[in-house]
């Protein structure tokens, strides 16, 4: 039985809990000093198996501003991972040193796998091309503070929607707020996965120019080169200064960053460009998240334990790499999906 509130996927929480974190983040943005002793005796571990600037440093800043301390690595090659240590053993040990642990890992479902053996709460800071829930909290706080509401928005999501984990988490969560509609803008090879489309009201188009006039928010992303397996790079989308004339005057432009060249530098001076502010808000919302997770109000259900005789066929799933993990699947309507990476089980395997 799991004893901790982990943040693996925001779907594990009621919308009211997500709103509570965002609202607390908004208060922290205004009254940061008020929270400076909250984590006085607490240790945060950051385990980053993949490159990161904002996520890692904003978590570190968040813990330091809460009065806590830090341990961790940002290059697994300097830890025992380089000697072949498995995820279970690293997690087990580090979670016995820390009160809360943040992990980024290139393998899909790795945050859930880590939570199974952890002795403290785990926060998913990105598990391969799957999810990135704390970026979504950052995005929600930005939308709340810069647009005033999280509902009734037409949201353009542009770029790499296949491997862009930030877009998956964002659409999953924003689709729970009423009246939100999505416009997915991508090359066909980088289209939004079906498990996200299944839960959204959306349309798909290929032209960014055509999408711009109706958007309340545009979420740009870079092509995830490190995850792309095709041979020729797909078409790139670039938001230029000239294109801004077609956008609503009160629209906002977000990007999880890093930007490669999807947004022209000249766009930065437009008041609708909110991506640097968005990165700053990441500290406040992560402070709020640490505070709420440590209250341990929602012990997370990790594995259903069902269909354990089936095998996840996603080669990027953590069960492929960490062979000791039990297989586990859940049923939603007619589909059965892996509890770690959410890949759907193929027709042949359905009982
Ligand atoms: C994103 C990520 O790591 O998924 N960056 C971030 O956390 N702000 C986006 C990306 O790398 O493209």
GROMACS .gro file of C-alpha atoms and ligand atoms in nm:
model
  363
    1UNK     CA    1   0.000   0.000   0.000
    2UNK     CA    2   0.137   0.336  -0.102
    3UNK     CA    3   0.143   0.591   0.181
    4UNK     CA    4   0.236   0.907  -0.005
    5UNK     CA    5   0.083   1.175  -0.221
    6UNK     CA    6   0.292   1.156  -0.537
    7UNK     CA    7   0.250   1.382  -0.837
    8UNK     CA    8   0.279   1.142  -1.130
    9UNK     CA    9  -0.014   1.273  -1.333
   10UNK     CA   10  -0.255   1.555  -1.245
   11UNK     CA   11  -0.536   1.316  -1.343
   12UNK     CA   12  -0.486   1.148  -1.005
   13UNK     CA   13  -0.635   1.452  -0.828
   14UNK     CA   14  -0.971   1.627  -0.827
   15UNK     CA   15  -0.981   1.958  -1.013
   16UNK     CA   16  -1.040   2.133  -0.679
   17UNK     CA   17  -0.694   2.017  -0.559
   18UNK     CA   18  -0.529   2.149  -0.877
   19UNK     CA   19  -0.708   2.482  -0.827
   20UNK     CA   20  -0.593   2.489  -0.466
   21UNK     CA   21  -0.229   2.458  -0.573
   22UNK     CA   22  -0.268   2.725  -0.843
   23UNK     CA   23  -0.442   2.964  -0.602
   24UNK     CA   24  -0.175   2.906  -0.338
   25UNK     CA   25   0.087   2.973  -0.607
   26UNK     CA   26  -0.085   3.304  -0.682
   27UNK     CA   27  -0.070   3.401  -0.314
   28UNK     CA   28   0.296   3.297  -0.290
   29UNK     CA   29   0.373   3.516  -0.595
   30UNK     CA   30   0.247   3.816  -0.398
   31UNK     CA   31   0.366   3.719  -0.049
   32UNK     CA   32   0.673   3.501  -0.103
   33UNK     CA   33   0.841   3.592   0.227
   34UNK     CA   34   0.540   3.471   0.427
   35UNK     CA   35   0.630   3.111   0.335
   36UNK     CA   36   1.005   3.131   0.402
   37UNK     CA   37   1.009   2.891   0.700
   38UNK     CA   38   0.758   2.633   0.575
   39UNK     CA   39   1.018   2.369   0.489
   40UNK     CA   40   1.276   2.462   0.751
   41UNK     CA   41   1.376   2.104   0.838
   42UNK     CA   42   1.300   1.946   0.503
   43UNK     CA   43   1.527   1.809   0.231
   44UNK     CA   44   1.434   1.805  -0.139
   45UNK     CA   45   1.616   1.559  -0.368
   46UNK     CA   46   1.637   1.643  -0.739
   47UNK     CA   47   1.725   1.346  -0.962
   48UNK     CA   48   1.765   1.469  -1.318
   49UNK     CA   49   1.855   1.196  -1.568
   50UNK     CA   50   1.785   1.439  -1.855
   51UNK     CA   51   1.896   1.799  -1.924
   52UNK     CA   52   1.696   2.074  -1.756
   53UNK     CA   53   1.732   2.443  -1.679
   54UNK     CA   54   1.395   2.578  -1.562
   55UNK     CA   55   1.235   2.273  -1.405
   56UNK     CA   56   1.539   2.181  -1.200
   57UNK     CA   57   1.637   2.531  -1.095
   58UNK     CA   58   1.282   2.643  -1.022
   59UNK     CA   59   1.233   2.341  -0.793
   60UNK     CA   60   1.563   2.418  -0.622
   61UNK     CA   61   1.472   2.785  -0.585
   62UNK     CA   62   1.127   2.688  -0.458
   63UNK     CA   63   1.272   2.467  -0.183
   64UNK     CA   64   1.533   2.726  -0.085
   65UNK     CA   65   1.266   3.000  -0.066
   66UNK     CA   66   1.064   2.769   0.161
   67UNK     CA   67   1.364   2.747   0.393
   68UNK     CA   68   1.455   2.387   0.302
   69UNK     CA   69   1.774   2.228   0.170
   70UNK     CA   70   1.874   2.029  -0.138
   71UNK     CA   71   2.052   1.711  -0.246
   72UNK     CA   72   2.062   1.542  -0.586
   73UNK     CA   73   2.231   1.499  -0.923
   74UNK     CA   74   2.179   1.653  -1.264
   75UNK     CA   75   2.403   1.413  -1.448
   76UNK     CA   76   2.340   1.045  -1.374
   77UNK     CA   77   2.693   0.970  -1.502
   78UNK     CA   78   2.829   1.115  -1.177
   79UNK     CA   79   2.605   0.886  -0.968
   80UNK     CA   80   2.591   0.507  -0.929
   81UNK     CA   81   2.353   0.498  -1.226
   82UNK     CA   82   2.676   0.498  -1.431
   83UNK     CA   83   2.768   0.169  -1.260
   84UNK     CA   84   2.441   0.012  -1.375
   85UNK     CA   85   2.223   0.074  -1.070
   86UNK     CA   86   1.855   0.024  -1.144
   87UNK     CA   87   1.582   0.281  -1.088
   88UNK     CA   88   1.435   0.096  -0.792
   89UNK     CA   89   1.757   0.094  -0.589
   90UNK     CA   90   1.843   0.458  -0.662
   91UNK     CA   91   1.492   0.568  -0.569
   92UNK     CA   92   1.477   0.353  -0.257
   93UNK     CA   93   1.801   0.494  -0.121
   94UNK     CA   94   1.762   0.862  -0.215
   95UNK     CA   95   1.403   0.868  -0.090
   96UNK     CA   96   1.527   0.751   0.247
   97UNK     CA   97   1.754   1.058   0.263
   98UNK     CA   98   1.496   1.317   0.151
   99UNK     CA   99   1.147   1.431   0.250
  100UNK     CA  100   1.037   1.484  -0.109
  101UNK     CA  101   1.197   1.388  -0.440
  102UNK     CA  102   1.170   1.536  -0.789
  103UNK     CA  103   1.270   1.316  -1.081
  104UNK     CA  104   1.313   1.371  -1.454
  105UNK     CA  105   1.392   1.063  -1.658
  106UNK     CA  106   1.389   0.989  -2.034
  107UNK     CA  107   1.186   0.669  -1.988
  108UNK     CA  108   0.805   0.678  -2.015
  109UNK     CA  109   0.632   0.572  -1.694
  110UNK     CA  110   0.950   0.603  -1.486
  111UNK     CA  111   0.791   0.839  -1.232
  112UNK     CA  112   0.525   0.582  -1.150
  113UNK     CA  113   0.789   0.309  -1.133
  114UNK     CA  114   0.996   0.520  -0.891
  115UNK     CA  115   0.693   0.591  -0.672
  116UNK     CA  116   0.634   0.219  -0.622
  117UNK     CA  117   0.953   0.179  -0.422
  118UNK     CA  118   0.989   0.529  -0.279
  119UNK     CA  119   0.997   0.613   0.092
  120UNK     CA  120   0.892   0.973   0.029
  121UNK     CA  121   0.662   1.155  -0.216
  122UNK     CA  122   0.781   1.161  -0.579
  123UNK     CA  123   0.715   1.446  -0.819
  124UNK     CA  124   0.727   1.372  -1.191
  125UNK     CA  125   0.940   1.640  -1.357
  126UNK     CA  126   0.901   1.477  -1.699
  127UNK     CA  127   0.898   1.107  -1.791
  128UNK     CA  128   1.021   1.079  -2.149
  129UNK     CA  129   0.765   1.190  -2.405
  130UNK     CA  130   0.479   1.106  -2.169
  131UNK     CA  131   0.389   1.373  -1.913
  132UNK     CA  132   0.518   1.687  -1.742
  133UNK     CA  133   0.257   1.778  -1.479
  134UNK     CA  134   0.453   2.048  -1.297
  135UNK     CA  135   0.497   2.239  -1.623
  136UNK     CA  136   0.118   2.228  -1.648
  137UNK     CA  137   0.084   2.379  -1.301
  138UNK     CA  138   0.320   2.655  -1.416
  139UNK     CA  139   0.108   2.705  -1.730
  140UNK     CA  140  -0.214   2.716  -1.527
  141UNK     CA  141  -0.080   2.979  -1.288
  142UNK     CA  142   0.032   3.185  -1.588
  143UNK     CA  143  -0.310   3.159  -1.755
  144UNK     CA  144  -0.484   3.240  -1.427
  145UNK     CA  145  -0.271   3.549  -1.361
  146UNK     CA  146  -0.249   3.673  -1.719
  147UNK     CA  147  -0.598   3.585  -1.849
  148UNK     CA  148  -0.790   3.571  -1.523
  149UNK     CA  149  -0.965   3.238  -1.589
  150UNK     CA  150  -0.898   2.876  -1.680
  151UNK     CA  151  -1.230   2.822  -1.861
  152UNK     CA  152  -1.393   2.905  -2.196
  153UNK     CA  153  -1.064   2.942  -2.380
  154UNK     CA  154  -0.969   2.856  -2.736
  155UNK     CA  155  -0.620   2.718  -2.701
  156UNK     CA  156  -0.381   2.669  -2.992
  157UNK     CA  157  -0.113   2.407  -2.929
  158UNK     CA  158   0.160   2.412  -3.193
  159UNK     CA  159   0.476   2.218  -3.274
  160UNK     CA  160   0.568   1.869  -3.158
  161UNK     CA  161   0.244   1.733  -3.016
  162UNK     CA  162   0.355   1.373  -3.041
  163UNK     CA  163   0.663   1.381  -2.820
  164UNK     CA  164   0.599   1.711  -2.641
  165UNK     CA  165   0.510   1.593  -2.292
  166UNK     CA  166   0.417   1.945  -2.182
  167UNK     CA  167   0.134   1.951  -2.436
  168UNK     CA  168  -0.002   1.614  -2.318
  169UNK     CA  169  -0.024   1.719  -1.953
  170UNK     CA  170  -0.161   2.061  -2.042
  171UNK     CA  171  -0.442   1.931  -2.265
  172UNK     CA  172  -0.537   1.656  -2.020
  173UNK     CA  173  -0.581   1.911  -1.744
  174UNK     CA  174  -0.732   2.205  -1.934
  175UNK     CA  175  -0.990   1.973  -2.087
  176UNK     CA  176  -1.134   1.930  -1.735
  177UNK     CA  177  -1.225   2.300  -1.715
  178UNK     CA  178  -1.551   2.382  -1.888
  179UNK     CA  179  -1.571   2.545  -2.228
  180UNK     CA  180  -1.208   2.492  -2.333
  181UNK     CA  181  -1.150   2.405  -2.701
  182UNK     CA  182  -0.820   2.309  -2.860
  183UNK     CA  183  -0.670   2.378  -3.201
  184UNK     CA  184  -0.387   2.130  -3.264
  185UNK     CA  185  -0.134   2.267  -3.514
  186UNK     CA  186   0.138   2.023  -3.618
  187UNK     CA  187   0.298   1.829  -3.900
  188UNK     CA  188   0.110   1.499  -3.950
  189UNK     CA  189   0.408   1.297  -3.816
  190UNK     CA  190   0.396   1.495  -3.491
  191UNK     CA  191   0.020   1.489  -3.430
  192UNK     CA  192  -0.135   1.467  -3.084
  193UNK     CA  193  -0.164   1.105  -2.960
  194UNK     CA  194  -0.510   0.948  -2.960
  195UNK     CA  195  -0.528   0.907  -2.581
  196UNK     CA  196  -0.525   1.287  -2.554
  197UNK     CA  197  -0.758   1.350  -2.849
  198UNK     CA  198  -1.007   1.109  -2.693
  199UNK     CA  199  -1.065   1.346  -2.401
  200UNK     CA  200  -1.056   1.688  -2.573
  201UNK     CA  201  -1.283   1.902  -2.784
  202UNK     CA  202  -1.042   1.980  -3.069
  203UNK     CA  203  -0.979   2.047  -3.432
  204UNK     CA  204  -0.654   1.977  -3.614
  205UNK     CA  205  -0.507   2.213  -3.871
  206UNK     CA  206  -0.170   2.246  -4.043
  207UNK     CA  207  -0.150   2.623  -4.088
  208UNK     CA  208  -0.048   2.835  -3.790
  209UNK     CA  209  -0.153   3.153  -3.974
  210UNK     CA  210  -0.507   3.021  -4.022
  211UNK     CA  211  -0.537   2.930  -3.654
  212UNK     CA  212  -0.418   3.258  -3.504
  213UNK     CA  213  -0.729   3.485  -3.524
  214UNK     CA  214  -0.950   3.267  -3.304
  215UNK     CA  215  -0.699   3.188  -3.027
  216UNK     CA  216  -0.713   3.316  -2.668
  217UNK     CA  217  -0.383   3.145  -2.604
  218UNK     CA  218  -0.108   3.006  -2.825
  219UNK     CA  219   0.119   2.739  -2.673
  220UNK     CA  220   0.431   2.696  -2.888
  221UNK     CA  221   0.670   2.402  -2.846
  222UNK     CA  222   0.999   2.293  -3.000
  223UNK     CA  223   1.052   1.971  -3.195
  224UNK     CA  224   1.179   1.712  -2.948
  225UNK     CA  225   1.482   1.609  -3.156
  226UNK     CA  226   1.605   1.374  -2.887
  227UNK     CA  227   1.285   1.167  -2.907
  228UNK     CA  228   1.214   1.186  -3.282
  229UNK     CA  229   1.280   0.853  -3.452
  230UNK     CA  230   1.198   0.939  -3.819
  231UNK     CA  231   1.463   1.002  -4.083
  232UNK     CA  232   1.365   1.347  -4.216
  233UNK     CA  233   1.283   1.627  -3.973
  234UNK     CA  234   0.919   1.736  -4.006
  235UNK     CA  235   0.799   2.083  -4.102
  236UNK     CA  236   0.880   2.352  -3.845
  237UNK     CA  237   0.644   2.622  -3.726
  238UNK     CA  238   0.781   2.968  -3.654
  239UNK     CA  239   0.582   3.250  -3.498
  240UNK     CA  240   0.707   3.577  -3.647
  241UNK     CA  241   0.648   3.935  -3.540
  242UNK     CA  242   0.446   3.999  -3.858
  243UNK     CA  243   0.206   3.718  -3.770
  244UNK     CA  244   0.110   3.885  -3.440
  245UNK     CA  245  -0.121   4.130  -3.619
  246UNK     CA  246  -0.363   3.842  -3.680
  247UNK     CA  247  -0.390   3.760  -3.309
  248UNK     CA  248  -0.648   3.894  -3.063
  249UNK     CA  249  -0.517   4.194  -2.866
  250UNK     CA  250  -0.569   4.009  -2.535
  251UNK     CA  251  -0.437   3.670  -2.646
  252UNK     CA  252  -0.136   3.529  -2.462
  253UNK     CA  253   0.163   3.341  -2.604
  254UNK     CA  254   0.321   3.071  -2.388
  255UNK     CA  255   0.615   2.834  -2.445
  256UNK     CA  256   0.754   2.591  -2.184
  257UNK     CA  257   1.104   2.680  -2.314
  258UNK     CA  258   1.372   2.608  -2.421
  259UNK     CA  259   1.294   2.792  -2.746
  260UNK     CA  260   1.502   2.683  -3.039
  261UNK     CA  261   1.363   2.904  -3.316
  262UNK     CA  262   0.984   2.853  -3.298
  263UNK     CA  263   0.931   3.209  -3.178
  264UNK     CA  264   1.124   3.491  -3.340
  265UNK     CA  265   1.322   3.693  -3.085
  266UNK     CA  266   1.138   4.007  -3.209
  267UNK     CA  267   0.815   3.864  -3.062
  268UNK     CA  268   0.958   3.892  -2.708
  269UNK     CA  269   0.878   4.264  -2.689
  270UNK     CA  270   0.509   4.216  -2.764
  271UNK     CA  271   0.296   4.244  -2.445
  272UNK     CA  272   0.121   3.918  -2.538
  273UNK     CA  273   0.449   3.724  -2.507
  274UNK     CA  274   0.433   3.572  -2.156
  275UNK     CA  275   0.689   3.292  -2.172
  276UNK     CA  276   0.956   3.449  -1.954
  277UNK     CA  277   0.696   3.541  -1.694
  278UNK     CA  278   0.568   3.182  -1.722
  279UNK     CA  279   0.916   3.049  -1.632
  280UNK     CA  280   0.924   3.284  -1.330
  281UNK     CA  281   0.580   3.173  -1.210
  282UNK     CA  282   0.717   2.817  -1.209
  283UNK     CA  283   0.895   2.891  -0.880
  284UNK     CA  284   0.578   3.006  -0.702
  285UNK     CA  285   0.362   2.718  -0.818
  286UNK     CA  286   0.633   2.465  -0.728
  287UNK     CA  287   0.652   2.620  -0.381
  288UNK     CA  288   0.276   2.567  -0.356
  289UNK     CA  289   0.308   2.210  -0.483
  290UNK     CA  290   0.577   2.119  -0.229
  291UNK     CA  291   0.361   2.261   0.053
  292UNK     CA  292   0.052   2.068  -0.059
  293UNK     CA  293   0.227   1.738  -0.139
  294UNK     CA  294   0.391   1.732   0.204
  295UNK     CA  295   0.044   1.747   0.365
  296UNK     CA  296  -0.008   1.400   0.218
  297UNK     CA  297  -0.383   1.442   0.166
  298UNK     CA  298  -0.422   1.214  -0.138
  299UNK     CA  299  -0.222   0.888  -0.109
  300UNK     CA  300  -0.175   0.802  -0.476
  301UNK     CA  301  -0.311   0.480  -0.625
  302UNK     CA  302  -0.022   0.345  -0.830
  303UNK     CA  303  -0.100   0.012  -1.001
  304UNK     CA  304  -0.434  -0.157  -1.059
  305UNK     CA  305  -0.266  -0.499  -1.049
  306UNK     CA  306  -0.498  -0.610  -1.331
  307UNK     CA  307  -0.407  -0.788  -1.656
  308UNK     CA  308  -0.062  -0.866  -1.511
  309UNK     CA  309  -0.026  -1.148  -1.766
  310UNK     CA  310  -0.025  -0.891  -2.053
  311UNK     CA  311   0.290  -0.713  -2.170
  312UNK     CA  312   0.319  -0.344  -2.254
  313UNK     CA  313   0.435  -0.321  -2.617
  314UNK     CA  314   0.563   0.036  -2.597
  315UNK     CA  315   0.939  -0.001  -2.640
  316UNK     CA  316   0.985   0.330  -2.454
  317UNK     CA  317   0.789   0.207  -2.150
  318UNK     CA  318   0.979   0.169  -1.824
  319UNK     CA  319   0.865  -0.195  -1.800
  320UNK     CA  320   1.080  -0.269  -2.107
  321UNK     CA  321   1.393  -0.138  -1.934
  322UNK     CA  322   1.335  -0.218  -1.567
  323UNK     CA  323   1.239  -0.584  -1.607
  324UNK     CA  324   1.159  -0.648  -1.238
  325UNK     CA  325   0.852  -0.421  -1.254
  326UNK     CA  326   0.514  -0.595  -1.247
  327UNK     CA  327   0.300  -0.543  -1.559
  328UNK     CA  328  -0.026  -0.366  -1.475
  329UNK     CA  329  -0.309  -0.225  -1.687
  330UNK     CA  330  -0.637  -0.043  -1.630
  331UNK     CA  331  -0.958  -0.037  -1.828
  332UNK     CA  332  -1.128   0.288  -1.937
  333UNK     CA  333  -1.442   0.222  -2.143
  334UNK     CA  334  -1.341  -0.007  -2.428
  335UNK     CA  335  -0.969   0.048  -2.393
  336UNK     CA  336  -0.703  -0.107  -2.174
  337UNK     CA  337  -0.392   0.098  -2.109
  338UNK     CA  338  -0.059   0.049  -1.936
  339UNK     CA  339  -0.057   0.191  -1.582
  340UNK     CA  340   0.296   0.326  -1.633
  341UNK     CA  341   0.304   0.485  -1.982
  342UNK     CA  342  -0.067   0.488  -2.081
  343UNK     CA  343  -0.003   0.304  -2.410
  344UNK     CA  344  -0.310   0.123  -2.525
  345UNK     CA  345  -0.296  -0.252  -2.532
  346UNK     CA  346  -0.330  -0.392  -2.885
  347UNK     CA  347  -0.642  -0.570  -3.004
  348UNK     CA  348  -0.469  -0.912  -3.007
  349UNK     CA  349  -0.401  -0.891  -2.635
  350UNK     CA  350  -0.753  -0.789  -2.530
  351UNK     CA  351  -0.917  -1.081  -2.349
  352LIG     C1  352   1.012   2.114  -2.150
  352LIG     C2  353   1.045   1.971  -2.120
  352LIG     O1  354   1.149   1.939  -2.062
  352LIG     O2  355   0.962   1.887  -2.157
  352LIG     N1  356   1.093   2.206  -2.082
  352LIG     C3  357   1.061   2.244  -1.956
  352LIG     O3  358   1.054   2.163  -1.866
  352LIG     N2  359   1.032   2.371  -1.935
  352LIG     C4  360   1.001   2.144  -2.294
  352LIG     C5  361   1.108   2.100  -2.386
  352LIG     O4  362   1.213   2.047  -2.349
  352LIG     O5  363   1.088   2.122  -2.506
   0.00000   0.00000   0.00000
